[in-house]
GROMACS .gro file of C-alpha atoms in nm:
model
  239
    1UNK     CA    1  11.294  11.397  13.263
    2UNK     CA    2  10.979  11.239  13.455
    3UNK     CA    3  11.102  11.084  13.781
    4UNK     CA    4  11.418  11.068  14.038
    5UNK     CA    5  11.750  10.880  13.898
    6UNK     CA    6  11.913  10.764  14.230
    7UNK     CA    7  12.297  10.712  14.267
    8UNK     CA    8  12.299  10.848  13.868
    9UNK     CA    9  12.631  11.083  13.953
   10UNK     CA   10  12.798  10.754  14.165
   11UNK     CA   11  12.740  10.541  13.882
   12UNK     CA   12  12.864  10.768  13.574
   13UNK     CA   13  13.206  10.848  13.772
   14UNK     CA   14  13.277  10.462  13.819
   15UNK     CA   15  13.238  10.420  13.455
   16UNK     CA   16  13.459  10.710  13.352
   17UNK     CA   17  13.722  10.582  13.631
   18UNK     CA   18  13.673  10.242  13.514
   19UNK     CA   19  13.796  10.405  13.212
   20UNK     CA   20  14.087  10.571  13.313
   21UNK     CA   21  13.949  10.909  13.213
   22UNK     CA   22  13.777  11.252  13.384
   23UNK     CA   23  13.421  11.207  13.358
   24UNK     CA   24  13.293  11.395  13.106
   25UNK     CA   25  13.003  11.643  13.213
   26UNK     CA   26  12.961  11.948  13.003
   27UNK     CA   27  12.783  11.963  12.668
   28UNK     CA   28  12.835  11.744  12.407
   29UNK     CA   29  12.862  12.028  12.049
   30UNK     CA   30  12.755  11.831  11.720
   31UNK     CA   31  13.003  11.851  11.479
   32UNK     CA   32  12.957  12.040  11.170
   33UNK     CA   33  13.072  11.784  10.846
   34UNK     CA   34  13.262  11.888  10.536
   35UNK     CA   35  13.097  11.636  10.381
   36UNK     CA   36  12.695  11.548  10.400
   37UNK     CA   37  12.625  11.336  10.103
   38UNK     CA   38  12.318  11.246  10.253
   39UNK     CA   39  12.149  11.530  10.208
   40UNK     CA   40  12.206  11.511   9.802
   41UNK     CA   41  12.005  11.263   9.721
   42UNK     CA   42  11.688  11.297   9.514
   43UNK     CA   43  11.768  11.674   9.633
   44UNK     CA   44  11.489  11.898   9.563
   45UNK     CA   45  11.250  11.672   9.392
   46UNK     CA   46  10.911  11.727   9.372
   47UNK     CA   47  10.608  11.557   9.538
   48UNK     CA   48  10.534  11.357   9.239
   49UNK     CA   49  10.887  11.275   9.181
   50UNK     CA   50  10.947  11.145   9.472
   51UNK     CA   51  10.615  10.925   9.460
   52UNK     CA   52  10.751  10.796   9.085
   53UNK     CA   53  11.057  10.691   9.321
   54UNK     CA   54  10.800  10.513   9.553
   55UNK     CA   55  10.605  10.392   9.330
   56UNK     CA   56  10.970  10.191   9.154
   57UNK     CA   57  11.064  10.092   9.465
   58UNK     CA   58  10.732   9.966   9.555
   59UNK     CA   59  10.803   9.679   9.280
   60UNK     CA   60  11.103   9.572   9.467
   61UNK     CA   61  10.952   9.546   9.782
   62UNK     CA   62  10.663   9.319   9.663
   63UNK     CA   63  10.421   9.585   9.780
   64UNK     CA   64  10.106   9.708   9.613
   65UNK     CA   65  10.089  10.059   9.591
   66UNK     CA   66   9.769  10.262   9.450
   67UNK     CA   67   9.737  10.611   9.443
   68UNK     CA   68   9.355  10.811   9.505
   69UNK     CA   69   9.237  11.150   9.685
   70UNK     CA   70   8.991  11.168   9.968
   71UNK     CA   71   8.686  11.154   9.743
   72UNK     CA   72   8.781  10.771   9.637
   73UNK     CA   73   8.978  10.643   9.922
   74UNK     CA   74   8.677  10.432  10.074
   75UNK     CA   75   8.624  10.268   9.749
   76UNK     CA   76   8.955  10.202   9.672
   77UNK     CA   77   9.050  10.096  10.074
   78UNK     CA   78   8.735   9.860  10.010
   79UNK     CA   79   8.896   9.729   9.737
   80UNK     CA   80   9.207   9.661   9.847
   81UNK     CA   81   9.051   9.486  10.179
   82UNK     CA   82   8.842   9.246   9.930
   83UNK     CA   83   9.124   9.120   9.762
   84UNK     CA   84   9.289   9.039  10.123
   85UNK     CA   85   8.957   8.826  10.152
   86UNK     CA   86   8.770   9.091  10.413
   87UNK     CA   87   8.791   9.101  10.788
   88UNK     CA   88   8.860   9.083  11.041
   89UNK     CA   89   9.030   9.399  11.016
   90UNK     CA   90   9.156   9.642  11.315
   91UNK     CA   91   9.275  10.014  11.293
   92UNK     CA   92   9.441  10.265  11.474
   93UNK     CA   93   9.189  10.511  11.669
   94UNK     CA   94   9.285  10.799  11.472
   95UNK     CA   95   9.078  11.148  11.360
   96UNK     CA   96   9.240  11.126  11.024
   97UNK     CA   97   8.979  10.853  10.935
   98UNK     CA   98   8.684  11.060  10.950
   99UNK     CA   99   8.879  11.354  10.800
  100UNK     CA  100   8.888  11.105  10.519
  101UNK     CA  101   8.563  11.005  10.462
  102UNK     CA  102   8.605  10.635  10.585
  103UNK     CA  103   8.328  10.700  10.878
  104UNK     CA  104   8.065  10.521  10.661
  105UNK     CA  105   8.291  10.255  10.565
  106UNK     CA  106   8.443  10.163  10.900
  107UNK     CA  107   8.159  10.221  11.099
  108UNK     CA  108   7.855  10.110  10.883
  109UNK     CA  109   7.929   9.918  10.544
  110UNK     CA  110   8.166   9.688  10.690
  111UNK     CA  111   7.961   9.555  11.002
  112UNK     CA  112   7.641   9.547  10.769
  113UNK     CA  113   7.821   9.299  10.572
  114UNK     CA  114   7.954   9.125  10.913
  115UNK     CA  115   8.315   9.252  10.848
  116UNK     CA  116   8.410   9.305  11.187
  117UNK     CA  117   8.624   9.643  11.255
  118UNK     CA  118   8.788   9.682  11.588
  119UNK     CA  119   8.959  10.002  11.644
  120UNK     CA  120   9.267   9.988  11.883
  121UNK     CA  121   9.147  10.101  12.236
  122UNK     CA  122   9.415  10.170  12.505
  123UNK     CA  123   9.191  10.100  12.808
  124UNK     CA  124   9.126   9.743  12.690
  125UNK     CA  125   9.471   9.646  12.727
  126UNK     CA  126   9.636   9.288  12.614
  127UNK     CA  127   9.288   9.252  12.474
  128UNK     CA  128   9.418   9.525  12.187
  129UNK     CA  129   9.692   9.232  12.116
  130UNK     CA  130   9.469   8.978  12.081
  131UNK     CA  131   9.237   9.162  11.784
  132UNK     CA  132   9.525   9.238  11.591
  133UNK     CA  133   9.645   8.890  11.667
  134UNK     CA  134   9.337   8.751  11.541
  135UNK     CA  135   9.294   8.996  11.269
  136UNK     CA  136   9.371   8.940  10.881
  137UNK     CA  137   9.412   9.312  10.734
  138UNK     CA  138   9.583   9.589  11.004
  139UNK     CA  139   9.545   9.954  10.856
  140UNK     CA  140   9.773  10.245  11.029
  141UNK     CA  141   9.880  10.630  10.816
  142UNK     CA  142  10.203  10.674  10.760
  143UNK     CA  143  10.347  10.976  10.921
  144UNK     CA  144  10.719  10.994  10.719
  145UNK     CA  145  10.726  10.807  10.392
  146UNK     CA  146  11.075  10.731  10.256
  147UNK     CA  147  11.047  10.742   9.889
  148UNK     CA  148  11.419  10.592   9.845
  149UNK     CA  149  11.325  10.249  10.036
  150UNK     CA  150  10.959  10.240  10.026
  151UNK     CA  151  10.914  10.288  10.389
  152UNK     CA  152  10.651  10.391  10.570
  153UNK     CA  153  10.751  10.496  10.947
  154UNK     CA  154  10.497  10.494  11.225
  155UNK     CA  155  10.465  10.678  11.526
  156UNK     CA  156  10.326  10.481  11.831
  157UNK     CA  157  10.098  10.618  12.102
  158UNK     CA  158   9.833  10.506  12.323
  159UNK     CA  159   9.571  10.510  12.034
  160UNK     CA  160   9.805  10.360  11.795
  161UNK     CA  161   9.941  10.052  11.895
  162UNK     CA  162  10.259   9.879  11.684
  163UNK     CA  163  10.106   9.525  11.709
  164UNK     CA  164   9.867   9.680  11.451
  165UNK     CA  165  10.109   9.670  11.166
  166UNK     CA  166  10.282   9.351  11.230
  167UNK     CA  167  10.038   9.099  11.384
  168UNK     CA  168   9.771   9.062  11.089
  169UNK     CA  169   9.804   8.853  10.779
  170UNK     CA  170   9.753   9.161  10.602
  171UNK     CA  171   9.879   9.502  10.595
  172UNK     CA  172   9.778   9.841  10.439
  173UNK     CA  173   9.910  10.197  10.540
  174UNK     CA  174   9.766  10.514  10.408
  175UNK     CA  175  10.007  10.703  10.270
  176UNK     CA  176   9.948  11.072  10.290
  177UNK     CA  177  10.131  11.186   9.951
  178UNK     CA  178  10.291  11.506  10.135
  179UNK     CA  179  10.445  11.297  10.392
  180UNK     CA  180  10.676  11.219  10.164
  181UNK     CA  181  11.060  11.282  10.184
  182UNK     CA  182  11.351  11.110   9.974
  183UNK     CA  183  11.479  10.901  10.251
  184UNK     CA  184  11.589  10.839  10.661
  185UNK     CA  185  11.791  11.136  10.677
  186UNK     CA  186  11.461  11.372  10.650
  187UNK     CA  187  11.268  11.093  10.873
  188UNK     CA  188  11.557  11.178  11.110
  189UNK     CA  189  11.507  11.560  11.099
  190UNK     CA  190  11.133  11.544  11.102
  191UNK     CA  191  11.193  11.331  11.450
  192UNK     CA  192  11.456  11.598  11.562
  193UNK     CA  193  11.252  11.877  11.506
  194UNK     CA  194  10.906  11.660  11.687
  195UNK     CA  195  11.146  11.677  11.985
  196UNK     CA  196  11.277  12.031  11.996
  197UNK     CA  197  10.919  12.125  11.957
  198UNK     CA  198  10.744  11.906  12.234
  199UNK     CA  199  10.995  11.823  12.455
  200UNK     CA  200  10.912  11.400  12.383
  201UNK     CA  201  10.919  11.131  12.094
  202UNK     CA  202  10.701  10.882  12.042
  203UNK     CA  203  10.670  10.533  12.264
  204UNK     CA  204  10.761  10.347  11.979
  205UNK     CA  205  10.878  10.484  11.597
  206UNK     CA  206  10.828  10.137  11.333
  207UNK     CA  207  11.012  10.162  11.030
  208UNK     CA  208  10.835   9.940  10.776
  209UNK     CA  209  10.954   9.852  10.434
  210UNK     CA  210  10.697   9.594  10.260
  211UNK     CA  211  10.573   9.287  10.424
  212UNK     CA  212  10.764   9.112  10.663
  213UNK     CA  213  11.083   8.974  10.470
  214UNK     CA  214  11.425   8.807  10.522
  215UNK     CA  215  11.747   8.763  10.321
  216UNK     CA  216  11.942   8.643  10.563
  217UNK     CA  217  12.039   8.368  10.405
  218UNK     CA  218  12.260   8.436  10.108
  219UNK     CA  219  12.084   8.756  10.063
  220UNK     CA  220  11.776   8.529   9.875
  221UNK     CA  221  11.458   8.759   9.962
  222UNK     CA  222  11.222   8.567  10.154
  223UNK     CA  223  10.864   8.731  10.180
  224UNK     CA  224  10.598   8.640  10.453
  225UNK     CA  225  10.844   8.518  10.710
  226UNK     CA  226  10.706   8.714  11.050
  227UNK     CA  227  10.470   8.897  11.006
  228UNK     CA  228  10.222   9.065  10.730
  229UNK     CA  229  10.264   8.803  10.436
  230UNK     CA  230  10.115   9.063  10.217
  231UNK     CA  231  10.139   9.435  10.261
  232UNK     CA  232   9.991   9.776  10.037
  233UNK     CA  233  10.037  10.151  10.047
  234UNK     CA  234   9.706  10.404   9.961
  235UNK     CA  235   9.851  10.683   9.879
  236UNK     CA  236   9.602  10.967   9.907
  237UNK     CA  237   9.680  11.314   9.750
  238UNK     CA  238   9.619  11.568  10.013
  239UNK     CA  239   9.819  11.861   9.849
   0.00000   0.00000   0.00000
């Protein structure tokens, strides 16, 4: 832990005597269930099972979903941005672009055709908020995929700010196809084993089914209520 807690000990024994109990210090053991259910479903299927799963649930979610490889992901991200109606359009700063082949497209085809591309910039503070404020398509990579709900789940860091996903009109997430796992109990292990590894987790982990929706209300699905009104997944076959 980064930092000095002061009067942590003082604090944690007024609790437990506020609670009429021995404050409890030593290691807390997880418990090993007789049951895990969770772990069952859509247990061992296949990459391209699991993306038949995503692509049905996809339907239900009022989310586009197209599937391409490296070779045609510009053409087909193009595509997808043109029937958004263009830019603005702001990114994450991420090295998985160019490993992609979207260089030329981001950097060159765009601004000749005065799309304007901002890519998320950590030293430029609130100003980050305002371009994805201001910005009608947002494009981030998922890094978990949950084929069971359709969700893509985002890890934040200083080059890949969360306002990215939720503040445009428009949202599209690259979908690498082996990120992804039949549901939240792998997302949860993925995260568990992140920590173990590196000691950390990251600033800010989004969970994103489809665009922004509500059924609050009598459980009526309400799409476009705040945030993305529209939202896609590329998924791009990197096995």
């Amino acid at each position: 832990m980064v930092g000095t807690i002061h009067n942590r000990d003082k604090f944690l024994n007024q609790i437990a005597s506020r609670l009429g109990r021995p404050r409890i210090s030593s290691q807390v053991e997880r418990p090993t269930w007789k049951f895990q259910p969770q772990y069952d479903v859509l247990k061992d299927a296949r990459q391209d099972e699991l993306l038949e799963v995503l692509k049905e649930q996809c339907k239900k979610i009022h989310t586009n979903l197209y599937v391409t490889d490296s070779k045609d992901l510009s053409s087909t991200l193009n595509e997808v941005v043109s029937g958004y109606g263009g830019g603005p359009i702001v990114t994450w700063k991420d090295k998985r672009f160019s490993k992609w082949g979207l260089d030329a497209l981001l950097k060159k085809e765009w601004p000749a055709q005065n799309i304007e591309v901002y890519e998320w910039d950590h030293n430029k503070g609130k100003q980050n908020i305002a371009k994805a404020e201001k910005a009608n398509v947002g494009i981030t990579i998922s890094e978990v995929t949950l084929a069971e709900s359709g969700t893509v789940v985002l890890f934040s860091d200083e080059n890949k700010g969360r306002t990215v996903s939720f503040l445009p009109a428009t949202y599209i997430a690259l979908v690498p196809k082996s990120t992804l796992v039949p549901r939240i109990t792998q997302a949860a292990q993925k995260m568990r084993e992140i920590h173990k590894r590196t000691g950390h987790v990251a600033s800010c982990i989004n969970f994103i089914t489809g665009p922004s929706n509500s059924a609050d209300i009598e459980l009526n699905l309400v799409v476009g209520v705040h945030g993305p009104v529209k939202a896609s997944y590329i998924v791009i076959n990197d096995l």
